[in-house]
Rosetta silent file (secondary structure, phi, psi, omega in degrees, C-alpha in Angstrom):
SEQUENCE: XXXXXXXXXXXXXXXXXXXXXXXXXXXXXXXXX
SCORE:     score description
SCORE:     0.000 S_00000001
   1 L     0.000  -45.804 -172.658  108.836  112.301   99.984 S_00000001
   2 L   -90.081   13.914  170.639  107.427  109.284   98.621 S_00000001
   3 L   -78.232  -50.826 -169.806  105.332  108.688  101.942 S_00000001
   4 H   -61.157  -20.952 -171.610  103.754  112.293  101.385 S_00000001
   5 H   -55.827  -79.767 -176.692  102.468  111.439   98.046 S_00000001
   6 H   -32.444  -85.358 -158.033   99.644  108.765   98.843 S_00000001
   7 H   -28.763  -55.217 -148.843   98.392  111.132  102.219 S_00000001
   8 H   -56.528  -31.586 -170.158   98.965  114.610   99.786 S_00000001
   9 H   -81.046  -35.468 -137.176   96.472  112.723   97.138 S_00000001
  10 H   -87.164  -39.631  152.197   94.220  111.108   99.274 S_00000001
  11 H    -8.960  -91.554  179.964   94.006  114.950  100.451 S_00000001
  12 H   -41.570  -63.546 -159.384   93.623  116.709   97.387 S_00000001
  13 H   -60.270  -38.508 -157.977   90.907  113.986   96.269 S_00000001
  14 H   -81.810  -47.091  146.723   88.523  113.728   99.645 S_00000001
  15 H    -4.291  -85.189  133.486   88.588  117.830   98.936 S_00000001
  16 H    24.699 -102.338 -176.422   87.919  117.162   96.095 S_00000001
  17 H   -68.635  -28.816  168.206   84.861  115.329   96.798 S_00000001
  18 H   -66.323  -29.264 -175.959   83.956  117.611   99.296 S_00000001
  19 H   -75.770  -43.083 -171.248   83.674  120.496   96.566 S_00000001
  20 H   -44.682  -59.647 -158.719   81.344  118.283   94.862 S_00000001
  21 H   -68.464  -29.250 -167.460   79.164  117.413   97.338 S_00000001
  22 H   -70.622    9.127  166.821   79.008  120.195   99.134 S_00000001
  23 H   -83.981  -48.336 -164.907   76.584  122.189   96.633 S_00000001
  24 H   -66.327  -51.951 -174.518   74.510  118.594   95.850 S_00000001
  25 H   -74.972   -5.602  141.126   73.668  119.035   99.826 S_00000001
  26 H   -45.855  -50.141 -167.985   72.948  122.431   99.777 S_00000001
  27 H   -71.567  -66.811  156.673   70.444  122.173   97.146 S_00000001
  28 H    -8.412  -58.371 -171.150   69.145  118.859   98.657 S_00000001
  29 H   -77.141  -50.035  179.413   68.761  120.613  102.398 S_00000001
  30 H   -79.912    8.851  177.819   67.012  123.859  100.882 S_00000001
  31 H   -93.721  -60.551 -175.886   64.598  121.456   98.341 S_00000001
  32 H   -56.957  -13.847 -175.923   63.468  119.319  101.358 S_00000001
  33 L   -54.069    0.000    0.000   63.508  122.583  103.440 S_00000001
């Protein structure tokens, strides 16, 4: 249990980060488009 924690977050967070970005690089790809 307390092994899955670190992996489950690092999960959740790289998500996460992915939800951000993945909009900023949308916009980005269709501005330079």
């Amino acid at each position: 249990m307390r092994n899955l924690l670190p992996t489950d977050h690092k999960q959740s967070r790289d998500r996460y980060c992915l939800s951000r970005l993945k909009p900023l690089l949308q916009g980005w790809l269709s501005a330079s488009d």
